[in-house]
Amino acid sequence: MFDLTDKVALVTGGGRGLGRAIALALARQGADVAVNFRGNAEAAGEAVTEIRSIGRAAIAIQGDTSAGREACEAIVKAALDQFGKVDILVNNAGITRDNLIMRMDAEEWESVIDTNLGGPFWMTRAIARPMLKAHWGRIINMSSVAGRMGNVGQANYASAKAGLIGLTKSVARELASRGITCNAIAPGLIETELTADIPQAARDLVINSTPLGYVGSVDDVAAAAVYFASDEARYITGQVLGVDGGMMMGS
C-alpha cells in the first residue's frame, strides 16, 4: 500500500475505462482527484461520486486536451483553483482512428496526434510551473506497446505513443533537478471500451504473443500508476514500464 495522503491528482480522460480506474486507485491511497473529461459528463460525474464515496475530495473538469495550449491551461487552472495544487498529473486521454496508411486521411492522423501526443505536451507544460515551485511532482504518461513495436493500421496511434516516450524522457531530464519525476506506462492488450471491438481473431493473435497468455485489466495498469505517483518511486524517472504480460520482454 502506498500513502498518497494530502496529494492532489489530475487525471485526463478520467471518467471512463483506464482513466477512471487510475483515478479511483489514486483516491484509495489517499489522493484527492480532479477528473478531466471531454464530452461524457455523466461518466465523469459517476467517477467523482465514487471517489467521494471513498472519502476523498473530487471534481470533474470539462476540457478537450487536444485543443491545445489554452484548453490545457484552463484544465490545470480549474484544478489549482479548487485544490490549491496538483502533485500528480496522469496524461491518460487518448483516442484511436485506425486505418491502413494508404487510406488514412488528415483527420484520422491529426486528431490522434493532437489528442495522444499534443494533449500530454500542453498539459505537462501547464503543470510544470506549479510543480517547479513546489519542488515536487509526478507526471505519468500513458503510452502503449504500439508505441514500442508499431502496429498495422495504427500509424497515427503508434507514432503518437512513441512520441510520448520521447516526451517522457525529455521532461524527466528537464525537471529532475526540482524533484519532479516523469515516467510512462506502456500497456499491452487491456480490457477497456477502447479494445472491446477488437475482432476475436486479432485478440487471439495478441494473446498468443503474450507470455502470460491472457488479457490484462485496468487495475493492472492502475497499480503501476499508483506506484509511479508514490514516494517509493522517487528515484525512478524517464522510464517506460510495460504492463503487457511480457509481450515486450527484452526490448
Short mmCIF file of C-alpha atoms in Angstrom, two decimals:
data_model
loop_
_atom_site.label_atom_id
_atom_site.label_comp_id
_atom_site.label_asym_id
_atom_site.label_seq_id
_atom_site.Cartn_x
_atom_site.Cartn_y
_atom_site.Cartn_z
CA MET A 1 0.00 0.00 0.00
CA PHE A 2 1.25 3.45 -0.97
CA ASP A 3 0.42 6.58 1.01
CA LEU A 4 -0.81 9.46 -1.14
CA THR A 5 -2.45 11.34 1.71
CA ASP A 6 -2.61 15.11 1.07
CA LYS A 7 -1.68 14.66 -2.59
CA VAL A 8 -3.82 16.01 -5.43
CA ALA A 9 -4.03 14.19 -8.75
CA LEU A 10 -5.32 15.37 -12.12
CA VAL A 11 -6.28 12.56 -14.49
CA THR A 12 -7.13 13.40 -18.10
CA GLY A 13 -9.77 11.21 -19.65
CA GLY A 14 -10.60 10.15 -16.12
CA GLY A 15 -14.30 9.49 -16.49
CA ARG A 16 -14.17 6.07 -18.10
CA GLY A 17 -12.10 2.96 -18.59
CA LEU A 18 -8.43 3.12 -17.75
CA GLY A 19 -8.51 6.74 -16.59
CA ARG A 20 -11.34 6.04 -14.18
CA ALA A 21 -9.54 3.02 -12.76
CA ILE A 22 -6.41 5.13 -12.21
CA ALA A 23 -8.39 7.96 -10.60
CA LEU A 24 -10.07 5.53 -8.20
CA ALA A 25 -6.81 3.75 -7.40
CA LEU A 26 -5.13 7.05 -6.52
CA ALA A 27 -8.09 8.02 -4.35
CA ARG A 28 -7.97 4.71 -2.49
CA GLN A 29 -4.40 5.56 -1.48
CA GLY A 30 -5.45 8.95 -0.11
CA ALA A 31 -5.27 11.38 -3.03
CA ASP A 32 -7.90 13.96 -3.92
CA VAL A 33 -8.65 13.81 -7.63
CA ALA A 34 -9.61 16.17 -10.45
CA VAL A 35 -11.28 14.11 -13.18
CA ASN A 36 -10.92 15.67 -16.61
CA PHE A 37 -13.36 14.70 -19.35
CA ARG A 38 -14.03 15.89 -22.87
CA GLY A 39 -17.68 15.05 -23.56
CA ASN A 40 -19.16 12.44 -21.24
CA ALA A 41 -20.20 14.50 -18.21
CA GLU A 42 -22.33 11.66 -16.87
CA ALA A 43 -19.42 9.22 -16.69
CA ALA A 44 -17.16 11.84 -15.11
CA GLY A 45 -19.84 12.63 -12.55
CA GLU A 46 -20.16 8.96 -11.67
CA ALA A 47 -16.39 8.74 -11.20
CA VAL A 48 -16.45 11.80 -8.92
CA THR A 49 -19.28 10.29 -6.88
CA GLU A 50 -17.37 7.04 -6.48
CA ILE A 51 -14.21 8.86 -5.40
CA ARG A 52 -16.16 10.87 -2.84
CA SER A 53 -17.69 7.66 -1.51
CA ILE A 54 -14.14 6.56 -0.68
CA GLY A 55 -13.80 9.67 1.44
CA ARG A 56 -11.66 11.76 -0.88
CA ALA A 57 -12.43 15.13 -2.49
CA ALA A 58 -13.08 15.11 -6.22
CA ILE A 59 -14.27 17.39 -9.01
CA ALA A 60 -15.00 16.94 -12.70
CA ILE A 61 -13.33 19.33 -15.15
CA GLN A 62 -14.59 19.56 -18.71
CA GLY A 63 -11.92 20.26 -21.30
CA ASP A 64 -10.56 18.95 -24.58
CA THR A 65 -6.82 18.32 -24.18
CA SER A 66 -6.44 18.01 -27.96
CA ALA A 67 -7.46 21.67 -28.38
CA GLY A 68 -4.02 22.98 -27.45
CA ARG A 69 -2.35 25.32 -25.00
CA GLU A 70 -5.27 27.44 -23.80
CA ALA A 71 -7.59 24.47 -23.25
CA CYS A 72 -4.98 22.60 -21.23
CA GLU A 73 -4.07 25.66 -19.18
CA ALA A 74 -7.75 26.10 -18.35
CA ILE A 75 -8.00 22.49 -17.12
CA VAL A 76 -4.95 22.92 -14.88
CA LYS A 77 -6.24 26.28 -13.59
CA ALA A 78 -9.57 24.73 -12.62
CA ALA A 79 -7.78 22.05 -10.60
CA LEU A 80 -5.50 24.60 -8.95
CA ASP A 81 -8.43 26.88 -8.14
CA GLN A 82 -10.21 24.01 -6.41
CA PHE A 83 -7.34 22.29 -4.60
CA GLY A 84 -4.56 24.86 -4.49
CA LYS A 85 -2.04 22.48 -6.03
CA VAL A 86 -1.61 19.49 -8.34
CA ASP A 87 1.00 16.97 -7.26
CA ILE A 88 0.28 14.20 -9.76
CA LEU A 89 -0.60 14.53 -13.45
CA VAL A 90 -1.73 11.45 -15.34
CA ASN A 91 -1.85 12.06 -19.10
CA ASN A 92 -4.33 9.35 -19.98
CA ALA A 93 -6.76 10.87 -22.50
CA GLY A 94 -6.44 9.08 -25.82
CA ILE A 95 -8.31 8.03 -28.94
CA THR A 96 -7.87 5.67 -31.88
CA ARG A 97 -8.70 6.25 -35.53
CA ASP A 98 -7.35 3.07 -37.10
CA ASN A 99 -6.74 2.77 -40.83
CA LEU A 100 -4.11 1.49 -43.20
CA ILE A 101 -1.57 4.16 -44.05
CA MET A 102 -2.65 4.39 -47.72
CA ARG A 103 -6.22 5.04 -46.59
CA MET A 104 -5.58 7.23 -43.56
CA ASP A 105 -6.87 10.76 -44.06
CA ALA A 106 -5.75 14.01 -42.48
CA GLU A 107 -8.45 14.00 -39.79
CA GLU A 108 -7.57 10.46 -38.68
CA TRP A 109 -3.89 11.38 -38.43
CA GLU A 110 -4.22 14.81 -36.86
CA SER A 111 -6.92 14.00 -34.30
CA VAL A 112 -4.89 11.13 -32.87
CA ILE A 113 -1.62 13.07 -32.81
CA ASP A 114 -3.31 16.12 -31.25
CA THR A 115 -5.02 14.05 -28.55
CA ASN A 116 -2.44 11.39 -27.74
CA LEU A 117 0.73 13.49 -28.04
CA GLY A 118 -0.25 17.14 -28.23
CA GLY A 119 -2.50 16.89 -25.21
CA PRO A 120 0.17 15.45 -22.90
CA PHE A 121 2.67 18.07 -24.09
CA TRP A 122 0.38 21.01 -23.35
CA MET A 123 -0.84 19.52 -20.07
CA THR A 124 2.74 18.96 -18.94
CA ARG A 125 3.72 22.47 -19.95
CA ALA A 126 0.78 23.89 -17.99
CA ILE A 127 1.53 21.91 -14.84
CA ALA A 128 5.31 22.34 -14.91
CA ARG A 129 5.46 25.80 -13.33
CA PRO A 130 3.36 24.93 -10.23
CA MET A 131 5.32 21.71 -9.76
CA LEU A 132 8.63 23.54 -10.14
CA LYS A 133 7.58 25.99 -7.44
CA ALA A 134 6.60 23.11 -5.17
CA HIS A 135 9.84 21.22 -5.80
CA TRP A 136 7.78 18.02 -6.11
CA GLY A 137 5.71 16.36 -8.78
CA ARG A 138 4.79 13.16 -10.54
CA ILE A 139 3.96 13.10 -14.24
CA ILE A 140 2.72 9.80 -15.63
CA ASN A 141 2.16 9.32 -19.36
CA MET A 142 0.07 6.52 -20.81
CA SER A 143 1.96 5.13 -23.78
CA SER A 144 1.35 1.70 -25.37
CA VAL A 145 3.10 -1.36 -26.71
CA ALA A 146 2.10 0.04 -30.11
CA GLY A 147 4.50 2.91 -29.49
CA ARG A 148 7.33 0.44 -28.89
CA MET A 149 6.70 -2.08 -31.68
CA GLY A 150 4.32 -0.44 -34.16
CA ASN A 151 1.04 -1.94 -35.31
CA VAL A 152 -0.68 -2.49 -38.64
CA GLY A 153 -3.41 0.07 -39.17
CA GLN A 154 -2.19 2.30 -36.36
CA ALA A 155 0.49 4.53 -37.86
CA ASN A 156 -1.13 7.52 -36.16
CA TYR A 157 -1.60 5.86 -32.77
CA ALA A 158 1.82 4.18 -32.73
CA SER A 159 3.52 7.42 -33.77
CA ALA A 160 1.81 9.37 -31.01
CA LYS A 161 2.58 6.76 -28.36
CA ALA A 162 6.22 6.51 -29.48
CA GLY A 163 6.46 10.29 -29.38
CA LEU A 164 5.07 10.20 -25.87
CA ILE A 165 8.00 8.05 -24.79
CA GLY A 166 10.37 10.67 -26.18
CA LEU A 167 8.42 13.40 -24.40
CA THR A 168 8.60 11.43 -21.15
CA LYS A 169 12.38 11.16 -21.30
CA SER A 170 12.86 14.82 -22.24
CA VAL A 171 10.57 16.06 -19.46
CA ALA A 172 12.29 13.73 -16.99
CA ARG A 173 15.66 15.29 -17.81
CA GLU A 174 14.40 18.87 -17.74
CA LEU A 175 12.52 18.70 -14.44
CA ALA A 176 14.56 16.21 -12.39
CA SER A 177 16.55 18.84 -10.52
CA ARG A 178 13.35 20.10 -8.86
CA GLY A 179 12.22 16.74 -7.53
CA ILE A 180 9.79 16.06 -10.37
CA THR A 181 9.70 12.64 -11.99
CA CYS A 182 8.17 11.72 -15.33
CA ASN A 183 7.55 8.12 -16.34
CA ALA A 184 5.47 6.27 -18.91
CA ILE A 185 3.34 3.16 -18.75
CA ALA A 186 3.03 1.06 -21.91
CA PRO A 187 0.05 -1.29 -21.58
CA GLY A 188 -0.47 -4.30 -23.76
CA LEU A 189 -3.96 -5.56 -24.52
CA ILE A 190 -6.18 -4.33 -21.69
CA GLU A 191 -9.93 -4.82 -21.36
CA THR A 192 -11.38 -1.34 -21.90
CA GLU A 193 -14.05 0.31 -24.04
CA LEU A 194 -11.26 1.16 -26.48
CA THR A 195 -10.40 -2.51 -27.03
CA ALA A 196 -13.90 -4.01 -26.76
CA ASP A 197 -14.46 -4.01 -30.52
CA ILE A 198 -11.22 -5.79 -31.45
CA PRO A 199 -12.17 -8.87 -33.53
CA GLN A 200 -11.64 -12.16 -31.74
CA ALA A 201 -9.10 -13.34 -34.33
CA ALA A 202 -6.95 -10.26 -33.71
CA ARG A 203 -7.42 -10.64 -29.96
CA ASP A 204 -6.25 -14.25 -30.14
CA LEU A 205 -3.12 -13.21 -32.05
CA VAL A 206 -2.20 -10.77 -29.29
CA ILE A 207 -2.91 -13.27 -26.53
CA ASN A 208 -0.80 -15.89 -28.28
CA SER A 209 2.13 -13.45 -28.40
CA THR A 210 1.75 -12.60 -24.70
CA PRO A 211 3.82 -14.91 -22.46
CA LEU A 212 1.31 -14.72 -19.61
CA GLY A 213 -1.40 -15.76 -22.06
CA TYR A 214 -4.30 -13.51 -21.11
CA VAL A 215 -5.70 -10.00 -21.46
CA GLY A 216 -4.84 -7.53 -18.71
CA SER A 217 -7.27 -5.49 -16.63
CA VAL A 218 -7.45 -1.75 -15.97
CA ASP A 219 -6.50 -2.48 -12.37
CA ASP A 220 -3.16 -3.92 -13.52
CA VAL A 221 -2.33 -0.59 -15.15
CA ALA A 222 -3.74 1.50 -12.31
CA ALA A 223 -1.43 -0.27 -9.86
CA ALA A 224 1.57 0.84 -11.91
CA ALA A 225 0.31 4.42 -11.95
CA VAL A 226 -0.11 4.43 -8.17
CA TYR A 227 3.45 3.20 -7.76
CA PHE A 228 4.89 5.89 -10.03
CA ALA A 229 2.88 8.50 -8.10
CA SER A 230 4.27 7.41 -4.74
CA ASP A 231 7.36 8.35 -2.77
CA GLU A 232 8.54 4.76 -3.19
CA ALA A 233 9.23 5.61 -6.85
CA ARG A 234 11.15 8.81 -6.02
CA TYR A 235 14.37 7.54 -7.63
CA ILE A 236 12.73 6.40 -10.85
CA THR A 237 12.34 8.80 -13.76
CA GLY A 238 12.42 8.70 -17.55
CA GLN A 239 11.37 5.05 -17.56
CA VAL A 240 8.83 3.09 -19.59
CA LEU A 241 7.07 0.30 -17.69
CA GLY A 242 5.44 -2.33 -19.86
CA VAL A 243 2.23 -3.63 -18.31
CA ASP A 244 1.83 -6.12 -21.11
CA GLY A 245 2.03 -9.67 -19.82
CA GLY A 246 5.61 -9.93 -21.07
CA MET A 247 4.85 -9.04 -24.70
CA MET A 248 7.79 -6.65 -24.99
CA MET A 249 10.14 -8.67 -22.82
CA GLY A 250 13.78 -7.90 -23.53
CA SER A 251 13.12 -4.84 -25.70
#
